[in-house]
Short mmCIF file of C-alpha atoms in Angstrom, two decimals:
data_model
loop_
_atom_site.label_atom_id
_atom_site.label_comp_id
_atom_site.label_asym_id
_atom_site.label_seq_id
_atom_site.Cartn_x
_atom_site.Cartn_y
_atom_site.Cartn_z
CA MET H 293 -0.20 -34.70 29.00
CA LEU H 294 -3.30 -33.03 27.53
CA SER H 295 -4.07 -31.32 30.65
CA PHE H 296 -0.26 -30.41 31.04
CA LEU H 297 -0.92 -28.58 27.62
CA LEU H 298 -3.76 -27.08 28.45
CA LEU H 299 -1.99 -25.68 31.53
CA HIS H 300 0.44 -24.52 29.30
CA ALA H 301 -2.17 -22.54 27.18
CA SER H 302 -3.16 -20.59 29.91
CA ILE H 303 0.35 -19.60 31.19
CA SER H 304 1.41 -18.98 27.90
CA ARG H 305 -1.62 -16.80 27.12
CA ASN H 306 -1.16 -14.63 30.20
CA ALA H 307 2.59 -14.45 29.68
CA GLN H 308 1.94 -13.35 25.75
CA THR H 309 -1.06 -10.81 26.66
CA GLN H 310 2.13 -8.13 26.15
CA ASN H 311 3.21 -9.26 22.61
CA LEU H 312 -0.19 -8.77 21.80
CA GLN H 313 -0.44 -5.36 23.33
CA LEU H 314 2.78 -4.76 21.43
CA LYS H 315 0.84 -5.56 17.90
CA ALA H 316 -2.22 -3.84 18.74
CA SER H 317 -0.17 -0.85 19.42
CA LEU H 318 1.84 -1.02 16.38
CA VAL H 319 -1.57 -1.13 14.58
CA HIS H 320 -3.01 1.76 16.21
CA GLU H 321 0.06 4.05 16.08
CA LEU H 322 0.59 2.96 12.21
CA GLY H 323 -2.80 3.26 11.29
CA LEU H 324 -2.92 -0.48 10.16
CA THR H 325 -6.13 -2.47 8.85
CA ASP H 326 -4.72 -6.20 8.18
CA LEU H 327 -2.50 -9.22 9.15
CA CYS H 328 0.34 -9.55 6.81
CA LEU H 329 -0.35 -13.63 6.20
CA PHE H 330 -0.78 -13.73 2.40
CA THR H 331 1.70 -11.43 0.53
CA GLU H 332 1.23 -13.21 -2.57
CA ALA H 333 -1.39 -10.47 -4.32
CA ARG H 334 -2.16 -6.69 -2.91
CA TYR H 335 -5.52 -7.56 -2.58
CA THR H 336 -4.82 -10.68 -0.40
CA ARG H 337 -2.37 -8.98 1.81
CA HIS H 338 -4.73 -6.20 2.37
CA LEU H 339 -7.97 -8.29 2.96
CA SER H 340 -10.41 -5.44 4.04
CA GLN H 341 -8.76 -2.51 2.04
CA ALA H 342 -9.52 -4.65 -1.81
CA ASP H 343 -12.03 -3.66 -3.87
CA LEU H 344 -14.63 -6.48 -4.98
CA TYR H 345 -13.15 -6.30 -8.49
CA THR H 346 -9.28 -6.68 -7.47
CA ALA H 347 -9.80 -10.78 -7.49
CA PHE H 348 -10.62 -10.08 -11.23
CA GLN H 349 -8.14 -7.62 -12.55
CA ASP H 350 -6.74 -9.43 -15.29
CA HIS H 351 -9.98 -10.18 -17.19
CA PRO H 352 -13.69 -9.72 -15.80
CA LEU H 353 -14.20 -13.72 -16.63
CA SER H 354 -10.84 -14.05 -15.35
CA LEU H 355 -11.12 -16.64 -12.29
CA GLU H 356 -9.32 -15.90 -9.00
CA HIS H 357 -6.07 -17.30 -9.29
CA PHE H 358 -4.23 -17.29 -5.77
CA PRO H 359 -4.23 -19.95 -3.29
CA SER H 360 -5.03 -17.59 -0.45
CA GLY H 361 -8.26 -16.89 -2.27
CA SER H 362 -9.58 -20.15 -0.95
CA PHE H 363 -9.04 -19.68 2.84
CA THR H 364 -11.38 -16.23 2.40
CA GLU H 365 -14.47 -15.12 1.70
CA PRO H 366 -15.60 -11.46 0.33
CA ASN H 367 -17.30 -9.62 2.78
CA LEU H 368 -20.31 -8.34 1.06
CA SER H 369 -21.88 -6.34 4.27
CA GLY H 370 -19.92 -3.42 4.47
CA ILE H 371 -21.09 -2.09 0.86
CA ARG H 372 -22.06 1.04 0.27
CA MET K 246 -19.32 -51.06 43.05
CA GLN K 247 -16.01 -52.75 43.69
CA SER K 248 -17.14 -55.89 42.04
CA TRP K 249 -18.53 -53.82 38.84
CA LEU K 250 -14.98 -52.04 38.69
CA GLU K 251 -13.20 -55.30 38.91
CA LYS K 252 -15.55 -56.77 36.30
CA GLN K 253 -15.16 -54.05 33.91
CA ARG K 254 -11.12 -53.76 34.69
CA TYR K 255 -11.32 -57.31 33.49
CA ILE K 256 -13.14 -56.96 30.16
CA VAL K 257 -10.81 -53.79 29.53
CA ASP K 258 -7.89 -56.47 29.96
CA PHE K 259 -9.20 -58.79 28.15
CA THR K 260 -10.02 -55.99 25.09
CA MET K 261 -6.22 -54.91 25.11
CA SER K 262 -4.93 -58.57 24.94
CA SER K 263 -7.84 -58.79 22.09
CA LEU K 264 -6.49 -55.59 20.32
CA LEU K 265 -2.91 -56.61 20.43
CA ARG K 266 -3.74 -59.97 18.75
CA ARG K 267 -4.70 -58.19 15.45
CA LYS K 268 -1.83 -55.66 16.14
CA VAL K 269 -1.21 -54.80 12.40
CA LYS K 270 -4.60 -53.71 11.64
CA ASN K 271 -5.41 -51.66 14.91
CA ILE K 272 -1.64 -50.12 14.68
CA GLY K 273 -2.90 -49.08 11.04
CA LEU K 274 -6.48 -47.89 12.25
CA LEU K 275 -5.10 -46.02 15.19
CA VAL K 276 -2.69 -44.17 13.15
CA LEU K 277 -4.94 -43.21 10.40
CA TYR K 278 -7.71 -42.14 12.70
CA THR K 279 -5.00 -40.19 14.84
CA LEU K 280 -3.97 -38.50 11.51
CA ILE K 281 -7.70 -37.34 10.98
CA VAL K 282 -7.80 -36.00 14.09
CA PHE K 283 -4.63 -34.36 14.08
CA ILE K 284 -5.90 -32.40 11.09
CA LEU K 285 -9.06 -31.66 12.29
CA ALA K 286 -7.39 -30.37 15.61
CA SER K 287 -4.97 -28.33 13.85
CA ILE K 288 -7.39 -26.72 11.99
CA ILE K 289 -10.08 -26.03 14.65
CA PHE K 290 -6.87 -24.47 16.94
CA PHE K 291 -5.01 -22.55 13.96
CA THR K 292 -8.08 -21.03 12.99
CA TYR K 293 -9.65 -20.01 16.26
CA ALA K 294 -6.17 -18.70 17.74
CA ILE K 295 -5.57 -16.36 14.68
CA LYS K 296 -9.48 -15.20 15.13
CA ARG K 297 -9.11 -14.47 18.64
CA GLU K 298 -5.76 -12.89 17.69
CA ALA K 299 -6.83 -11.02 14.84
CA ALA K 300 -9.56 -9.61 16.80
CA PHE K 301 -7.54 -8.17 19.82
CA ILE K 302 -5.10 -6.63 17.28
CA LEU K 303 -6.91 -5.00 14.81
CA GLN K 304 -9.40 -3.70 17.59
CA GLY K 305 -6.53 -0.74 17.13
CA SER K 306 -7.40 -0.12 13.58
CA PRO K 307 -8.53 3.10 12.12
CA GLU K 308 -12.49 3.52 12.78
CA ILE K 309 -13.07 4.48 8.94
CA ILE K 310 -10.75 4.42 6.54
CA VAL K 311 -11.96 6.48 3.13
CA GLN K 312 -10.71 5.22 -0.32
CA ASN K 313 -11.27 7.02 -3.33
CA LEU K 314 -12.69 4.94 -5.99
CA ILE K 315 -12.18 5.42 -10.09
CA ALA K 316 -13.92 2.87 -12.12
CA GLY K 317 -14.36 0.35 -9.59
CA ARG K 318 -10.74 0.27 -8.57
CA HIS K 319 -8.94 2.30 -5.53
CA ASP K 320 -7.31 5.83 -6.61
CA LEU K 321 -5.41 8.41 -5.17
CA LEU K 322 -7.32 10.53 -3.05
CA PRO K 323 -6.97 14.00 -3.58
CA VAL K 324 -5.81 16.52 -0.11
CA SER K 325 -9.07 18.37 -0.96
CA PHE K 326 -11.14 15.72 0.11
CA LEU K 327 -9.55 15.76 3.50
CA ASP K 328 -11.38 19.40 4.06
CA GLN K 329 -14.62 17.91 2.97
CA ILE K 330 -14.52 15.04 5.14
CA LYS K 331 -13.70 17.66 8.20
CA SER K 332 -16.31 19.82 7.17
CA ILE K 333 -18.80 16.98 8.33
CA ARG K 334 -20.46 16.71 11.75
CA GLY K 335 -19.39 14.07 14.02
CA VAL K 336 -15.63 14.29 12.31
CA ALA K 337 -13.10 14.54 15.34
CA ASN K 338 -9.93 14.19 13.30
CA VAL K 339 -8.81 13.32 9.56
CA GLU K 340 -5.38 12.07 8.89
CA SER K 341 -4.01 11.14 5.46
CA ARG K 342 -2.06 8.00 4.83
CA LEU K 343 0.53 7.20 2.33
CA TRP K 344 1.04 3.73 1.39
CA GLY K 345 1.80 1.47 -1.50
CA TYR K 346 3.46 -1.79 -2.84
CA PHE K 347 6.72 -2.38 -3.95
CA TYR K 348 7.95 -5.52 -5.70
CA ASP K 349 11.30 -6.61 -5.09
CA SER K 350 12.43 -8.65 -8.13
CA LEU K 351 15.40 -9.46 -6.38
CA VAL K 352 13.96 -11.67 -3.99
CA GLY K 353 10.37 -11.92 -5.94
CA ALA K 354 8.72 -10.61 -3.27
CA ASN K 355 5.78 -7.78 -2.36
CA TYR K 356 6.38 -5.01 -0.07
CA THR K 357 4.13 -3.02 1.90
CA LEU K 358 5.61 0.90 1.93
CA LEU K 359 4.02 2.80 4.12
CA THR K 360 4.74 6.72 5.81
CA PRO K 361 4.08 7.10 9.55
CA PRO K 362 0.88 8.54 9.83
CA SER K 363 2.20 11.59 11.50
CA GLN K 364 4.20 12.57 9.06
CA ALA K 365 1.77 12.18 6.20
CA GLY K 366 0.41 15.52 6.35
CA SER K 367 -2.76 15.37 8.69
CA LEU K 368 -5.28 17.63 9.77
CA LYS K 369 -5.32 17.55 13.33
CA SER K 370 -8.13 18.59 16.08
CA ASP K 371 -8.98 17.78 19.60
CA GLY K 372 -10.32 14.66 18.90
CA LYS K 373 -9.29 11.76 21.05
CA LYS K 374 -9.00 8.14 19.40
CA THR K 375 -11.44 5.40 20.71
CA PHE K 376 -11.51 1.91 20.85
CA VAL K 377 -14.16 -0.44 20.63
CA GLY K 378 -14.44 -3.83 22.33
CA SER K 379 -14.17 -5.00 25.69
CA GLY K 380 -10.28 -5.35 25.43
CA GLY K 381 -9.96 -1.78 24.27
CA SER K 382 -8.51 -0.27 27.18
CA ASP K 383 -5.83 -3.11 27.02
CA ILE K 384 -4.01 -1.14 24.25
CA PRO K 385 -1.40 1.31 25.28
CA THR K 386 -1.79 4.72 23.75
CA PRO K 387 1.06 6.67 22.22
CA THR K 388 2.23 8.16 25.16
CA GLU K 389 2.43 5.36 27.24
CA GLU K 390 4.53 3.27 25.07
CA LYS K 391 7.53 4.19 23.54
CA ASN K 392 6.88 5.19 19.97
CA LEU K 393 7.73 2.47 17.55
CA TYR K 394 8.56 3.58 14.32
CA GLU K 395 11.22 6.22 15.59
CA TYR K 396 14.56 5.60 16.29
CA GLU K 397 16.86 6.96 19.30
CA GLY K 398 13.53 9.02 20.06
CA ALA K 399 13.70 10.90 16.64
CA PRO K 400 11.31 10.50 13.79
CA LEU K 401 12.09 8.99 10.64
CA GLU K 402 14.47 11.70 8.41
CA PRO K 403 14.57 11.62 4.60
CA GLY K 404 16.77 8.78 3.27
CA THR K 405 16.07 6.42 6.10
CA LEU K 406 14.11 3.46 6.53
CA ILE K 407 12.93 1.07 8.91
CA ILE K 408 11.92 -2.44 7.74
CA GLY K 409 9.71 -4.96 8.98
CA ASN K 410 11.39 -8.31 10.23
CA GLY K 411 10.41 -10.29 6.87
CA VAL K 412 12.18 -7.80 4.79
CA ALA K 413 15.38 -8.10 6.65
CA ARG K 414 15.07 -11.89 6.42
CA MET K 415 14.75 -12.35 2.75
CA ARG K 416 17.39 -9.55 2.29
CA SER K 417 19.89 -10.59 4.70
CA ILE K 418 19.81 -6.95 5.64
CA GLY K 419 19.27 -5.23 8.83
CA LYS K 420 20.60 -1.55 10.76
CA GLY K 421 23.00 0.26 8.95
CA ASP K 422 22.53 -1.57 5.56
CA TYR K 423 21.44 0.68 2.47
CA MET K 424 18.68 -0.69 0.44
CA PRO K 425 18.15 0.78 -3.31
CA PHE K 426 15.12 1.49 -5.15
CA MET K 427 14.15 2.74 -8.48
CA ALA K 428 12.17 6.07 -7.92
CA ALA K 429 9.22 6.54 -10.86
CA ASP K 430 12.06 8.89 -12.80
CA GLY K 431 14.29 6.32 -13.25
CA GLU K 432 16.99 7.35 -10.35
CA ILE K 433 17.89 5.32 -7.91
CA MET K 434 17.45 5.87 -4.40
CA ASN K 435 19.77 4.45 -1.75
CA LEU K 436 18.16 4.56 1.58
CA LYS K 437 19.76 3.74 4.80
CA ILE K 438 17.86 1.32 7.27
CA VAL K 439 18.15 2.52 10.96
CA ASN K 440 16.13 0.16 12.39
CA THR K 441 13.96 -3.23 11.88
CA LEU K 442 10.37 -3.50 13.47
CA ALA K 443 9.87 -6.03 16.69
CA SER K 444 10.09 -9.56 15.51
CA GLU K 445 7.21 -10.03 17.91
CA SER K 446 5.27 -7.99 15.79
CA GLU K 447 5.82 -9.77 12.72
CA LEU K 448 2.04 -10.68 12.46
CA VAL K 449 1.25 -7.49 11.37
CA SER K 450 4.55 -5.83 10.69
CA SER K 451 6.78 -8.41 8.32
CA ASP K 452 6.65 -6.54 5.09
CA LEU K 453 6.31 -3.34 6.43
CA ILE K 454 8.92 -0.96 5.25
CA LEU K 455 8.18 2.40 7.00
CA MET K 456 9.88 5.70 4.87
CA HIS K 457 9.80 9.06 4.93
CA GLU K 458 7.10 10.89 3.02
CA SER K 459 9.44 13.03 0.88
CA ASP K 460 11.01 9.39 0.01
CA PHE K 461 7.75 7.83 -0.73
CA ARG K 462 6.58 10.69 -3.17
CA LYS K 463 9.72 11.12 -4.82
CA LEU K 464 9.92 7.04 -4.99
CA PHE K 465 6.36 6.46 -6.68
CA GLY K 466 5.94 9.76 -8.17
CA ILE K 467 3.34 11.01 -6.17
CA SER K 468 2.58 15.01 -6.31
CA SER K 469 1.72 16.45 -2.66
CA THR K 470 -1.99 17.30 -3.83
CA TYR K 471 -2.89 13.36 -3.54
CA VAL K 472 -2.95 10.71 -0.30
CA THR K 473 -3.63 7.30 -0.74
CA ASP K 474 -6.32 7.30 1.67
CA ALA K 475 -7.76 8.98 4.78
CA ILE K 476 -8.08 8.06 8.72
CA VAL K 477 -11.40 9.35 10.22
CA THR K 478 -11.59 9.46 13.91
CA VAL K 479 -15.41 10.10 15.10
CA SER K 480 -16.16 12.21 18.40
CA ASN K 481 -19.14 9.67 19.39
CA PRO K 482 -17.94 5.73 18.38
CA SER K 483 -21.70 5.10 18.03
CA GLU K 484 -22.13 7.20 14.88
CA ILE K 485 -19.33 5.85 13.15
CA GLU K 486 -21.64 3.89 10.57
CA THR K 487 -23.70 7.52 10.48
CA VAL K 488 -20.47 9.33 9.33
CA ALA K 489 -19.26 6.57 7.29
CA ASN K 490 -22.69 7.15 5.12
CA LYS K 491 -22.27 10.80 5.41
CA ILE K 492 -19.12 10.85 3.76
CA LYS K 493 -20.58 8.67 1.17
CA LYS K 494 -22.91 11.36 0.67
CA HIS K 495 -20.78 13.83 0.25
CA ILE K 496 -17.93 12.57 -1.42
CA HIS K 497 -20.09 10.36 -4.34
CA THR K 498 -16.69 8.38 -5.65
CA ALA K 499 -15.70 7.48 -1.78
CA ARG K 500 -15.40 4.39 -0.23
CA PRO K 501 -15.62 4.31 3.68
CA ILE K 502 -14.65 1.10 5.17
CA ILE K 503 -15.34 0.83 9.33
CA ARG K 504 -12.89 -0.95 11.57
CA ASP K 505 -16.48 -2.97 12.36
CA GLU K 506 -15.65 -4.35 8.34
CA ILE K 507 -12.19 -4.79 8.99
CA LEU K 508 -12.96 -7.26 12.23
CA ARG K 509 -15.70 -9.15 10.36
CA THR K 510 -13.57 -9.70 7.20
CA TYR K 511 -10.99 -11.53 10.19
CA SER K 512 -13.51 -13.12 11.71
CA SER K 513 -14.95 -14.60 8.57
CA ILE K 514 -11.09 -16.21 7.23
CA PHE K 515 -10.80 -19.99 7.42
CA ASN K 516 -14.72 -19.99 7.09
CA TRP K 517 -15.29 -23.75 6.70
CA ARG K 518 -17.43 -22.57 3.31
CA GLY K 519 -14.26 -21.59 2.06
CA GLY K 520 -12.55 -23.49 -1.03
CA MET K 521 -9.35 -25.56 0.68
CA MET K 522 -11.04 -25.99 4.03
CA ILE K 523 -14.00 -27.37 2.78
CA VAL K 524 -12.06 -29.73 0.53
CA VAL K 525 -10.24 -31.26 3.97
CA PHE K 526 -13.18 -31.36 5.96
CA SER K 527 -14.77 -33.50 3.11
CA ALA K 528 -11.78 -35.71 3.25
CA ALA K 529 -12.19 -36.06 7.04
CA VAL K 530 -15.91 -36.44 6.95
CA LEU K 531 -15.30 -39.31 3.87
CA ALA K 532 -12.62 -40.83 5.85
CA PHE K 533 -15.03 -41.27 9.01
CA VAL K 534 -17.75 -42.63 6.95
CA ILE K 535 -15.72 -45.34 5.17
CA PHE K 536 -14.74 -46.40 8.88
CA ALA K 537 -18.46 -46.39 10.03
CA TRP K 538 -19.56 -48.17 6.81
CA ASP K 539 -16.27 -50.94 7.79
CA LYS K 540 -17.20 -51.34 11.14
CA ALA K 541 -21.67 -51.07 10.33
CA SER K 542 -21.16 -53.52 7.80
CA GLY K 543 -20.58 -56.56 9.74
CA LEU K 544 -17.84 -58.10 11.69
CA SER K 545 -14.94 -60.09 10.19
CA ALA K 546 -14.92 -63.94 10.60
CA GLU K 547 -12.36 -63.87 13.01
CA GLU K 548 -14.28 -61.69 15.30
CA ARG K 549 -17.51 -63.38 14.60
CA GLN K 550 -15.59 -66.77 15.82
CA GLU K 551 -14.35 -65.19 19.14
CA ILE K 552 -17.74 -63.89 20.02
CA GLY K 553 -18.93 -67.34 19.52
CA ILE K 554 -15.98 -69.20 22.22
CA LEU K 555 -16.85 -66.41 24.26
CA LYS K 556 -20.41 -67.02 24.75
CA ALA K 557 -19.79 -70.63 24.68
CA VAL K 558 -17.71 -70.38 27.63
CA GLY K 559 -20.43 -68.69 29.68
CA TRP K 560 -20.30 -64.79 28.82
CA GLU K 561 -23.21 -62.77 28.43
CA THR K 562 -24.59 -60.58 25.55
CA SER K 563 -24.34 -57.60 27.46
CA ASP K 564 -20.66 -58.72 28.57
CA VAL K 565 -20.13 -59.29 24.83
CA ILE K 566 -21.12 -55.50 23.95
CA ARG K 567 -19.32 -53.89 26.83
CA MET K 568 -16.00 -55.77 25.73
CA LYS K 569 -16.69 -54.42 22.38
CA PHE K 570 -17.45 -51.13 23.38
CA TRP K 571 -14.08 -50.73 25.20
CA GLU K 572 -12.66 -51.64 22.24
CA GLY K 573 -14.30 -48.78 19.94
CA ALA K 574 -13.64 -46.58 23.39
CA VAL K 575 -9.85 -47.75 23.49
CA VAL K 576 -9.09 -47.05 20.14
CA SER K 577 -11.16 -43.76 19.48
CA LEU K 578 -10.13 -42.15 22.20
CA THR K 579 -6.23 -43.09 22.06
CA SER K 580 -6.43 -41.62 18.71
CA PHE K 581 -8.23 -38.45 20.16
CA PHE K 582 -5.96 -37.66 22.74
CA SER K 583 -2.77 -38.48 20.48
CA GLY K 584 -4.31 -36.43 17.42
CA VAL K 585 -5.25 -33.51 19.85
CA ILE K 586 -1.68 -33.05 21.30
CA LEU K 587 0.23 -33.50 18.02
CA ALA K 588 -2.17 -30.84 16.85
CA TYR K 589 -1.49 -28.47 19.62
CA ILE K 590 2.55 -28.77 19.20
CA HIS K 591 1.66 -28.45 15.39
CA VAL K 592 0.14 -25.28 15.70
CA PHE K 593 1.71 -23.69 19.12
CA PHE K 594 5.11 -24.97 18.66
CA THR K 595 6.13 -25.34 15.07
CA GLY K 596 4.03 -22.11 13.82
CA SER K 597 1.77 -25.03 12.16
CA ILE K 598 4.31 -26.27 9.64
CA VAL K 599 2.33 -28.39 8.00
CA PHE K 600 -0.20 -25.76 6.78
CA GLU K 601 2.82 -23.43 5.90
CA PRO K 602 3.11 -24.22 2.07
CA ALA K 603 -0.70 -24.02 1.79
CA LEU K 604 -0.93 -20.27 3.79
CA LYS K 605 2.67 -19.18 1.95
CA GLY K 606 0.68 -20.03 -1.58
CA TRP K 607 2.79 -18.08 -4.44
CA SER K 608 4.32 -15.93 -2.14
CA ASN K 609 7.95 -15.51 -0.83
CA LEU K 610 7.73 -13.72 2.02
CA TYR K 611 5.75 -15.21 4.62
CA PRO K 612 5.65 -14.05 8.52
CA ASN K 613 7.20 -16.10 11.46
CA PHE K 614 4.91 -16.13 13.96
CA LYS K 615 3.78 -18.04 17.28
CA LEU K 616 0.29 -18.04 17.68
CA THR K 617 -1.44 -17.51 21.46
CA PRO K 618 -2.70 -20.59 22.50
CA PHE K 619 -6.29 -19.73 22.56
CA VAL K 620 -7.83 -23.34 23.45
CA ASN K 621 -11.02 -23.84 25.16
CA ALA K 622 -13.33 -26.48 26.34
CA GLU K 623 -15.72 -26.07 23.38
CA GLN K 624 -13.12 -26.57 20.63
CA LEU K 625 -12.21 -30.05 22.36
CA THR K 626 -15.93 -31.14 22.87
CA THR K 627 -16.83 -30.67 19.63
CA LEU K 628 -13.74 -32.52 18.11
CA PHE K 629 -14.77 -34.80 20.67
CA PHE K 630 -18.41 -35.09 19.20
CA LEU K 631 -17.20 -35.21 15.88
CA THR K 632 -14.89 -38.18 16.21
CA VAL K 633 -14.95 -40.89 19.21
CA ILE K 634 -18.87 -40.64 19.35
CA PRO K 635 -19.79 -41.35 15.79
CA TYR K 636 -16.91 -44.37 15.72
CA THR K 637 -18.09 -45.78 19.36
CA VAL K 638 -21.75 -45.90 18.15
CA ALA K 639 -20.57 -47.48 14.66
CA THR K 640 -19.05 -50.34 16.25
CA ILE K 641 -22.07 -51.40 18.95
CA VAL K 642 -24.84 -52.03 16.21
CA PRO K 643 -22.82 -55.01 14.59
CA ILE K 644 -21.81 -56.37 17.65
CA TRP K 645 -25.26 -56.67 18.65
CA ARG K 646 -26.07 -58.42 16.14
CA ALA K 647 -23.25 -60.49 16.21
CA ALA K 648 -23.96 -61.26 20.01
CA THR K 649 -27.45 -62.44 19.86
CA ILE K 650 -27.00 -65.19 17.68
CA ASP K 651 -26.39 -68.87 18.77
CA PRO K 652 -22.68 -69.58 20.22
CA ASP K 653 -22.19 -72.81 17.76
CA THR K 654 -23.70 -70.66 14.44
CA ALA K 655 -21.58 -68.12 15.37
CA MET K 656 -18.48 -70.34 15.77
CA ARG K 657 -19.34 -72.14 12.22
CA HIS K 658 -19.43 -68.89 10.41
CA THR K 659 -22.56 -69.06 9.38
CA GLY K 660 -25.58 -67.37 10.55
CA ASN K 661 -26.62 -63.63 10.67
#
C-alpha cells in the first residue's frame, strides 16, 4: 500500500505541475511576495514584508501573541 | 538457505502467536506507536511539501521590493522615490505597488487589497524580468498565458473587483454580486464583483481582493503622490544584492527586500526550533524514551517464564533473541507503515485536517489548498531511523540478559 501511495505521489506531482505553474504565474503577474497561510495578523500574512517591530506593535515589551508566530522565525539575514 | 528461511518463518509464526496471546497490551502499544509515527510523518510530509511548493511558486516574486520605513515601521513610499531608484545604475525597471489590508467586521476576517501592478502607475523601461532557480523557465510569462486579473479580456475598471476564493467563501458571494466598503471619508463604496480568482491558486490568493487604482486610493484616502512600495527589476540578476545596497545608500529610509530573502523566509518556516514544532517533537521523543525505558528496564514475569520454558524445551539463546527481535520488528514495522500511510492520506488527501486548527490560529479565513505530494526516500529513511531502529534495539538488550540465564531460574521468576 505504501508503494501504491508513492506511485500516487509521483503521478500526481506531474499532474499538479500545471497548478503550480498557475500559482507561480499569478505571483509573477501580481507581484505577490507571500503565501496566504496565516491571515490572523498583517505581519503573519506577509511574513517576508514584516519589519522586526510589528510583532511587538502593542508595546515594546508585549509578547508575540498570535499562534502562527510559533511556526515561523525572524529572517535576520537580510537586515541592512 | 532453504532451511534457514524455514526456521525464520517458524520463528515469525511463533512470534505472531506469542503477540496475539497478549492481545490487549500489544494492540495498545501498536496504536500508540502508530499515533506517534503518524504525527511525526505528517509534520515531515507537510513541512517538506509546503517548503517545496513555496520555493517553486515564489521564484516568480519580485527581485527587489523597496519599502519606506518611518520610526521602524512600514510607511507609504513617496512617488518621487521611484525616479531616484530608477536613476541607480543596474536598475532596469521600477513599478509601484498599491496594496493594503481591510478588516471585514461582518465575518471577522482580514483581506489583502491589491491593485494589479500595471494599473498602479509605473516607470517602465525595456528591462526584462528574470527568474532565479532551475525551475524559473517553467513559469509562463504574462504573454504566454491569459491575464489572470482581467475579465473578458479587459483590465479592471473603476467600481469593479476580482476576489479570491476564500473571500467568496467567507461572504457567500460571487460574480455579479456587490461588495460594500466604507471609504476613508465615510462614503459607502459599492463595488461590483466581476470575477473570482481560480480556486487552485488559493494558497497565494485566498484573501486577495483586486481593485482599480482609483477605488483603492479613494477607499484608503491615499493621495496620488504616494504608493505602498516599489518593485525593482535588475538588468543583471547577479547584481540584485549590489543594487539593493545602492538603493539603501541613496534613500536612507528605504528597506530593500530581495527575492532570496523572501525564499529564505519560507525555507525556514516550520523549523523544528519553532515553538509549536519543538513541543510536538519533544512529546514524540519523550514517548519513545518511555517505550525504550519500558523495554530496557526488563521483562515481565510472564515473558521471563516464557523464555525459561523455551530454553528448557531446547531453544538456543540465539533463537530466543531472534524471536524477540522479530517481535520488536513486527510491532515497529507495522506501526511505521500504518503511521506513514495514515500520514500521507492525512496530508495529501484531507488537507492536513488535524493541523488546521493550529495553522488557522485566530484567523477566520483559511485557504483550502491541496499540497503537491513531494515525498522522497530521505524523508522515509529519516523517519525509519527515528522510530523503528531505537525501538528494535531497545528490545534486544533485556532479551539477551534474560535469554542467557538458566531456564530453571527463569521459570522460578528469580535470578537476573
